[in-house]
Short mmCIF file of C-alpha atoms in Angstrom, two decimals:
data_model
loop_
_atom_site.label_atom_id
_atom_site.label_comp_id
_atom_site.label_asym_id
_atom_site.label_seq_id
_atom_site.Cartn_x
_atom_site.Cartn_y
_atom_site.Cartn_z
CA UNK M 1 -26.36 -36.60 2.25
CA UNK M 2 -23.64 -35.21 -0.12
CA UNK M 3 -20.48 -37.24 -0.49
CA UNK M 4 -17.33 -35.77 1.02
CA UNK M 5 -14.29 -36.18 -1.16
CA UNK M 6 -11.52 -37.77 0.89
CA UNK M 7 -8.05 -37.82 -0.54
CA UNK M 8 -6.51 -41.28 -0.43
CA UNK M 9 -3.29 -41.77 1.53
CA UNK M 10 -1.54 -42.94 -1.65
CA UNK M 11 -2.42 -39.64 -3.35
CA UNK M 12 -1.13 -37.66 -0.37
CA UNK M 13 2.11 -39.67 -0.38
CA UNK M 14 2.58 -38.91 -4.09
CA UNK M 15 2.13 -35.19 -3.41
CA UNK M 16 4.68 -35.26 -0.61
CA UNK M 17 7.14 -37.12 -2.81
CA UNK M 18 6.66 -34.62 -5.63
CA UNK M 19 6.67 -31.44 -3.52
CA UNK M 20 9.04 -32.47 -0.74
CA UNK M 21 6.50 -31.15 1.78
CA UNK M 22 2.70 -31.22 1.80
CA UNK M 23 1.55 -27.61 1.46
CA UNK M 24 -1.62 -26.43 3.18
CA UNK M 25 -3.49 -24.45 0.52
CA UNK M 26 -6.09 -23.46 3.15
CA UNK M 27 -3.34 -21.25 4.59
CA UNK M 28 -2.54 -19.87 1.13
CA UNK M 29 0.61 -21.99 0.81
CA UNK M 30 1.36 -21.68 -2.88
CA UNK M 31 5.15 -21.45 -3.08
CA UNK M 32 6.73 -19.34 -5.82
CA UNK M 33 9.07 -21.66 -7.72
CA UNK M 34 10.25 -19.30 -10.49
CA UNK M 35 13.57 -17.75 -9.34
CA UNK M 36 13.39 -15.03 -12.01
CA UNK M 37 10.15 -13.65 -10.59
CA UNK M 38 11.55 -13.74 -7.07
CA UNK M 39 14.67 -11.89 -8.21
CA UNK M 40 12.55 -9.36 -10.10
CA UNK M 41 10.51 -8.55 -6.97
CA UNK M 42 13.67 -8.00 -4.93
CA UNK M 43 15.21 -5.85 -7.69
CA UNK M 44 12.11 -3.70 -8.20
CA UNK M 45 11.89 -3.06 -4.48
CA UNK M 46 15.43 -1.59 -4.69
CA UNK M 47 16.47 -3.24 -1.43
CA UNK M 48 19.38 -1.47 0.31
CA UNK M 49 22.06 -2.99 2.56
CA UNK M 50 20.72 -0.92 5.48
CA UNK M 51 17.08 -2.02 5.08
CA UNK M 52 14.96 -3.96 7.55
CA UNK M 53 12.47 -6.00 5.50
CA UNK M 54 9.25 -7.67 6.65
CA UNK M 55 8.20 -10.80 4.79
CA UNK M 56 4.79 -12.40 5.33
CA UNK M 57 4.41 -16.12 4.70
CA UNK M 58 8.03 -16.94 3.72
CA UNK M 59 7.17 -20.62 3.17
CA UNK M 60 10.31 -22.61 2.44
CA UNK M 61 12.39 -19.43 2.10
CA UNK M 62 12.97 -18.95 -1.63
CA UNK M 63 12.30 -15.21 -1.34
CA UNK M 64 13.84 -14.96 2.12
CA UNK M 65 17.25 -16.16 0.98
CA UNK M 66 17.38 -13.54 -1.78
CA UNK M 67 16.41 -10.82 0.68
CA UNK M 68 18.99 -11.88 3.27
CA UNK M 69 21.72 -11.47 0.65
CA UNK M 70 20.70 -7.85 0.03
CA UNK M 71 19.40 -6.32 3.28
CA UNK M 72 20.40 -5.74 6.88
CA UNK M 73 17.65 -7.88 8.42
CA UNK M 74 14.54 -9.90 7.49
CA UNK M 75 11.64 -10.22 9.95
CA UNK M 76 9.57 -13.16 8.68
CA UNK M 77 6.03 -13.87 9.90
CA UNK M 78 5.00 -17.52 9.48
CA UNK M 79 2.00 -19.39 10.92
CA UNK M 80 3.11 -22.93 10.00
CA UNK M 81 5.77 -24.49 12.31
CA UNK M 82 6.78 -26.87 9.50
CA UNK M 83 7.72 -23.92 7.28
CA UNK M 84 9.57 -22.32 10.18
CA UNK M 85 11.65 -25.52 10.49
CA UNK M 86 12.38 -25.48 6.73
CA UNK M 87 13.48 -21.86 6.92
CA UNK M 88 15.70 -22.42 9.93
CA UNK M 89 17.26 -25.41 8.19
CA UNK M 90 18.20 -23.27 5.16
CA UNK M 91 20.07 -20.63 7.16
CA UNK M 92 21.59 -22.98 9.73
CA UNK M 93 25.38 -22.80 9.64
CA UNK M 94 25.44 -19.82 7.25
CA UNK M 95 26.44 -16.19 7.73
CA UNK M 96 22.84 -15.22 6.94
CA UNK M 97 21.41 -16.79 10.11
CA UNK M 98 22.07 -13.73 12.27
CA UNK M 99 20.15 -11.52 9.81
CA UNK M 100 16.91 -13.54 10.05
CA UNK M 101 14.27 -13.09 12.74
CA UNK M 102 11.31 -15.47 12.54
CA UNK M 103 8.07 -14.59 14.29
CA UNK M 104 5.70 -17.54 14.54
CA UNK M 105 2.05 -16.56 14.26
CA UNK M 106 -0.51 -14.55 12.30
CA UNK M 107 0.84 -11.14 11.29
CA UNK M 108 -2.69 -9.70 11.54
CA UNK M 109 -2.86 -10.65 15.22
CA UNK M 110 0.68 -9.52 15.97
CA UNK M 111 -0.29 -6.11 17.31
CA UNK M 112 1.99 -3.25 16.36
CA UNK M 113 4.60 -4.20 13.79
CA UNK M 114 8.28 -3.54 14.53
CA UNK M 115 10.13 -0.83 12.63
CA UNK M 116 10.75 -1.76 8.99
CA UNK M 117 11.79 -0.04 5.78
CA UNK M 118 9.87 -2.22 3.35
CA UNK M 119 7.61 -5.23 3.04
CA UNK M 120 8.12 -7.82 0.31
CA UNK M 121 5.88 -10.86 0.14
CA UNK M 122 3.88 -13.37 -1.80
CA UNK M 123 0.74 -12.62 0.21
CA UNK M 124 -1.66 -15.41 1.20
CA UNK M 125 -4.84 -14.43 -0.65
CA UNK M 126 -7.17 -14.59 2.35
CA UNK M 127 -5.33 -11.86 4.28
CA UNK M 128 -4.85 -9.43 1.37
CA UNK M 129 -7.29 -6.70 2.36
CA UNK M 130 -6.62 -6.53 6.14
CA UNK M 131 -2.87 -6.67 5.47
CA UNK M 132 -3.08 -3.61 3.20
CA UNK M 133 -4.68 -1.54 5.99
CA UNK M 134 -2.33 -2.85 8.66
CA UNK M 135 0.61 -1.73 6.54
CA UNK M 136 -0.76 1.64 5.41
CA UNK M 137 -1.87 2.67 8.89
CA UNK M 138 1.49 1.66 10.41
CA UNK M 139 3.67 4.40 11.86
CA UNK M 140 6.38 5.37 11.24
CA UNK M 141 5.70 5.26 7.52
CA UNK M 142 7.74 2.65 5.65
CA UNK M 143 9.40 3.32 2.27
CA UNK M 144 7.60 0.85 0.03
CA UNK M 145 6.05 -2.59 -0.32
CA UNK M 146 6.31 -4.99 -3.25
CA UNK M 147 3.53 -7.52 -2.87
CA UNK M 148 2.05 -10.35 -4.91
CA UNK M 149 -1.72 -10.74 -4.74
CA UNK M 150 -4.49 -12.59 -6.53
CA UNK M 151 -4.77 -10.80 -9.89
CA UNK M 152 -8.30 -9.47 -9.43
CA UNK M 153 -7.38 -7.99 -6.03
CA UNK M 154 -4.24 -6.38 -7.49
CA UNK M 155 -6.27 -4.97 -10.39
CA UNK M 156 -8.69 -3.38 -7.91
CA UNK M 157 -5.79 -1.69 -6.12
CA UNK M 158 -4.66 0.11 -9.29
CA UNK M 159 -8.11 0.70 -10.86
CA UNK M 160 -9.05 4.26 -11.86
CA UNK M 161 -12.42 6.06 -11.90
CA UNK M 162 -14.64 4.55 -14.57
CA UNK M 163 -12.93 1.15 -14.54
CA UNK M 164 -15.15 -1.87 -13.87
CA UNK M 165 -13.01 -2.87 -10.87
CA UNK M 166 -12.81 0.65 -9.39
CA UNK M 167 -14.05 0.31 -5.82
CA UNK M 168 -13.77 1.49 -2.25
CA UNK M 169 -10.60 -0.61 -1.98
CA UNK M 170 -9.13 1.32 -4.94
CA UNK M 171 -9.79 4.83 -3.66
CA UNK M 172 -9.01 4.13 0.00
CA UNK M 173 -5.65 2.62 -0.93
CA UNK M 174 -4.81 5.36 -3.44
CA UNK M 175 -5.63 8.06 -0.88
CA UNK M 176 -2.85 6.73 1.37
CA UNK M 177 -0.35 5.47 -1.21
CA UNK M 178 0.83 5.50 -4.78
CA UNK M 179 0.08 2.08 -6.24
CA UNK M 180 1.70 0.75 -9.43
CA UNK M 181 1.29 -2.55 -11.25
CA UNK M 182 4.54 -4.44 -11.84
CA UNK M 183 3.07 -7.21 -13.97
CA UNK M 184 1.06 -10.41 -13.96
CA UNK M 185 2.24 -13.83 -12.77
CA UNK M 186 0.71 -17.02 -14.18
CA UNK M 187 -0.53 -19.71 -11.81
CA UNK M 188 1.97 -22.27 -13.15
CA UNK M 189 4.80 -20.36 -11.46
CA UNK M 190 3.60 -21.73 -8.09
CA UNK M 191 3.79 -25.09 -6.40
CA UNK M 192 1.08 -26.28 -6.00
CA UNK M 193 -0.60 -24.19 -8.71
CA UNK M 194 -3.53 -22.08 -7.39
CA UNK M 195 -6.82 -21.75 -9.26
CA UNK M 196 -6.17 -18.14 -10.27
CA UNK M 197 -3.37 -15.99 -11.65
CA UNK M 198 -1.50 -13.42 -9.57
CA UNK M 199 -0.06 -9.94 -10.06
CA UNK M 200 2.64 -7.85 -8.40
CA UNK M 201 2.11 -4.29 -7.16
CA UNK M 202 4.41 -1.67 -5.68
CA UNK M 203 2.88 0.40 -2.89
CA UNK M 204 4.57 3.62 -1.80
CA UNK M 205 2.87 5.35 1.17
CA UNK M 206 2.31 9.08 0.78
CA UNK M 207 4.67 10.89 3.12
CA UNK M 208 3.42 13.02 4.71
CA UNK M 209 -0.01 11.36 4.64
CA UNK M 210 -2.96 13.43 3.34
CA UNK M 211 -4.56 15.81 5.83
CA UNK M 212 -7.79 13.81 5.92
CA UNK M 213 -9.48 12.12 8.88
CA UNK M 214 -9.32 8.54 7.60
CA UNK M 215 -12.19 7.33 9.81
CA UNK M 216 -14.43 10.03 8.32
CA UNK M 217 -13.16 9.25 4.83
CA UNK M 218 -13.75 5.53 5.28
CA UNK M 219 -17.29 6.15 6.50
CA UNK M 220 -18.04 8.38 3.50
CA UNK M 221 -16.69 5.93 0.91
CA UNK M 222 -18.43 3.00 2.61
CA UNK M 223 -21.80 4.65 2.00
CA UNK M 224 -20.92 5.91 -1.50
CA UNK M 225 -19.65 2.54 -2.74
CA UNK M 226 -22.27 0.51 -0.88
CA UNK M 227 -24.42 0.87 -3.99
CA UNK M 228 -21.79 2.04 -6.49
CA UNK M 229 -24.08 1.67 -9.51
CA UNK M 230 -26.65 3.97 -7.91
CA UNK M 231 -26.41 7.75 -7.84
CA UNK M 232 -24.87 9.38 -4.79
CA UNK M 233 -28.24 10.85 -3.90
CA UNK M 234 -29.87 7.41 -3.93
CA UNK M 235 -27.09 6.04 -1.73
CA UNK M 236 -27.20 8.83 0.85
CA UNK M 237 -30.97 9.09 1.34
CA UNK M 238 -31.44 5.45 2.29
CA UNK M 239 -33.31 5.21 5.59
CA UNK M 240 -30.40 3.44 7.33
CA UNK M 241 -27.92 6.10 6.17
CA UNK M 242 -30.17 8.99 7.25
CA UNK M 243 -30.59 7.37 10.68
CA UNK M 244 -26.82 6.94 11.08
CA UNK M 245 -25.97 10.48 9.96
CA UNK M 246 -28.70 11.94 12.18
CA UNK M 247 -27.22 10.16 15.21
CA UNK M 248 -23.78 11.47 14.28
CA UNK M 249 -25.18 14.98 13.81
CA UNK M 250 -26.86 14.93 17.23
CA UNK M 251 -23.62 13.72 18.85
CA UNK M 252 -21.62 16.42 17.05
CA UNK M 253 -24.03 19.13 18.23
CA UNK M 254 -23.93 17.82 21.80
CA UNK M 255 -20.13 17.73 21.94
CA UNK M 256 -19.86 21.24 20.50
CA UNK M 257 -22.70 22.66 22.63
CA UNK M 258 -24.64 23.50 19.49
CA UNK M 259 -28.43 23.70 19.42
CA UNK M 260 -30.19 21.40 16.95
CA UNK M 261 -32.47 23.50 14.70
CA UNK M 262 -36.23 23.03 15.07
CA UNK M 263 -37.78 20.74 12.46
CA UNK M 264 -34.31 19.54 11.51
CA UNK M 265 -34.43 17.36 8.38
CA UNK M 266 -31.29 15.34 7.60
CA UNK M 267 -32.54 14.30 4.17
CA UNK M 268 -32.97 17.93 3.10
CA UNK M 269 -29.51 18.79 4.43
CA UNK M 270 -28.00 15.92 2.44
CA UNK M 271 -29.77 17.14 -0.71
CA UNK M 272 -28.31 20.61 -0.11
CA UNK M 273 -24.78 19.21 0.00
CA UNK M 274 -25.39 16.87 -2.93
CA UNK M 275 -26.39 19.58 -5.36
CA UNK M 276 -28.08 18.41 -8.57
CA UNK M 277 -24.72 18.04 -10.33
CA UNK M 278 -23.04 15.92 -7.65
CA UNK M 279 -26.18 14.04 -6.64
CA UNK M 280 -26.57 12.53 -10.11
CA UNK M 281 -23.03 11.13 -10.15
CA UNK M 282 -22.03 7.61 -9.14
CA UNK M 283 -19.20 6.68 -6.80
CA UNK M 284 -17.32 4.83 -9.55
CA UNK M 285 -17.02 8.13 -11.48
CA UNK M 286 -15.38 10.14 -8.68
CA UNK M 287 -11.66 10.54 -8.03
CA UNK M 288 -9.84 11.35 -4.79
CA UNK M 289 -10.22 15.12 -5.18
CA UNK M 290 -13.97 14.73 -5.73
CA UNK M 291 -14.34 12.73 -2.50
CA UNK M 292 -12.18 15.16 -0.52
CA UNK M 293 -14.39 18.02 -1.76
CA UNK M 294 -17.50 16.03 -0.85
CA UNK M 295 -16.23 15.19 2.65
CA UNK M 296 -15.39 18.85 3.26
CA UNK M 297 -18.88 19.92 2.10
CA UNK M 298 -20.59 17.43 4.44
CA UNK M 299 -18.39 18.35 7.41
CA UNK M 300 -18.97 22.05 6.80
CA UNK M 301 -22.71 21.67 7.52
CA UNK M 302 -22.11 19.37 10.50
CA UNK M 303 -22.56 15.98 8.84
CA UNK M 304 -19.92 13.50 10.04
CA UNK M 305 -19.21 9.87 9.24
CA UNK M 306 -17.34 8.80 12.37
#
């Protein structure tokens, strides 16, 4: 039976003495300790005095205090009651207390978010991807978000066609928003230091959003990037994909009172849409315009992805 490493009480006591509070890294509690980076994030977000700002995982409030000095209101989502107590302690007896609203719990389970102008946060790594979609699908559209992520995740968000890290995450995010890198952040700027470096990105939702059915788009890119090193033709004529698209086609015909042609062959229809030029390409080579053109071509012949 493998040995389980148990941290001695003396080691835990040393950590508490050094940190002031024992952080739970399982919750992504790596507190930014460099005030210059915190100030830079607030500055690059261009926070206005009239802004309502959402912060996720405020921790002990280093970022929160800077935001409260600049904006109208901060709505902070925090899952750890100990951190909530630390935050309340920092604003107690100050003029900033009335500008802070703390919501205890997981932001991903919070249902619809309240109105906000921007989101600024050092994001716990494990919620990075679902948080992106929760923000980008929120309505009304917010102005911008300045977020710190694990470096590899941030690099995927800004990756371009042909890049090694270009993925479904890249193109789905860039369809809905302009994403810019604001620089890397070394792991030693956190307490306790994580195992990886971080990076900051600025996300500005496209307003108005593109005239694309996002469920259809997401279904298309899921198939295309499912085997991103394979050609599009190889990805779309997999048995499981043909079965799915055939079911969707039958449903579409039924809803629109359209007769299904005799000897209908989904694979042949897919090959018609993916002409020899497009069929030989790989998902990692295509940009947003290419995928919009592809989605339109599939929809035109009755092939749907949602």
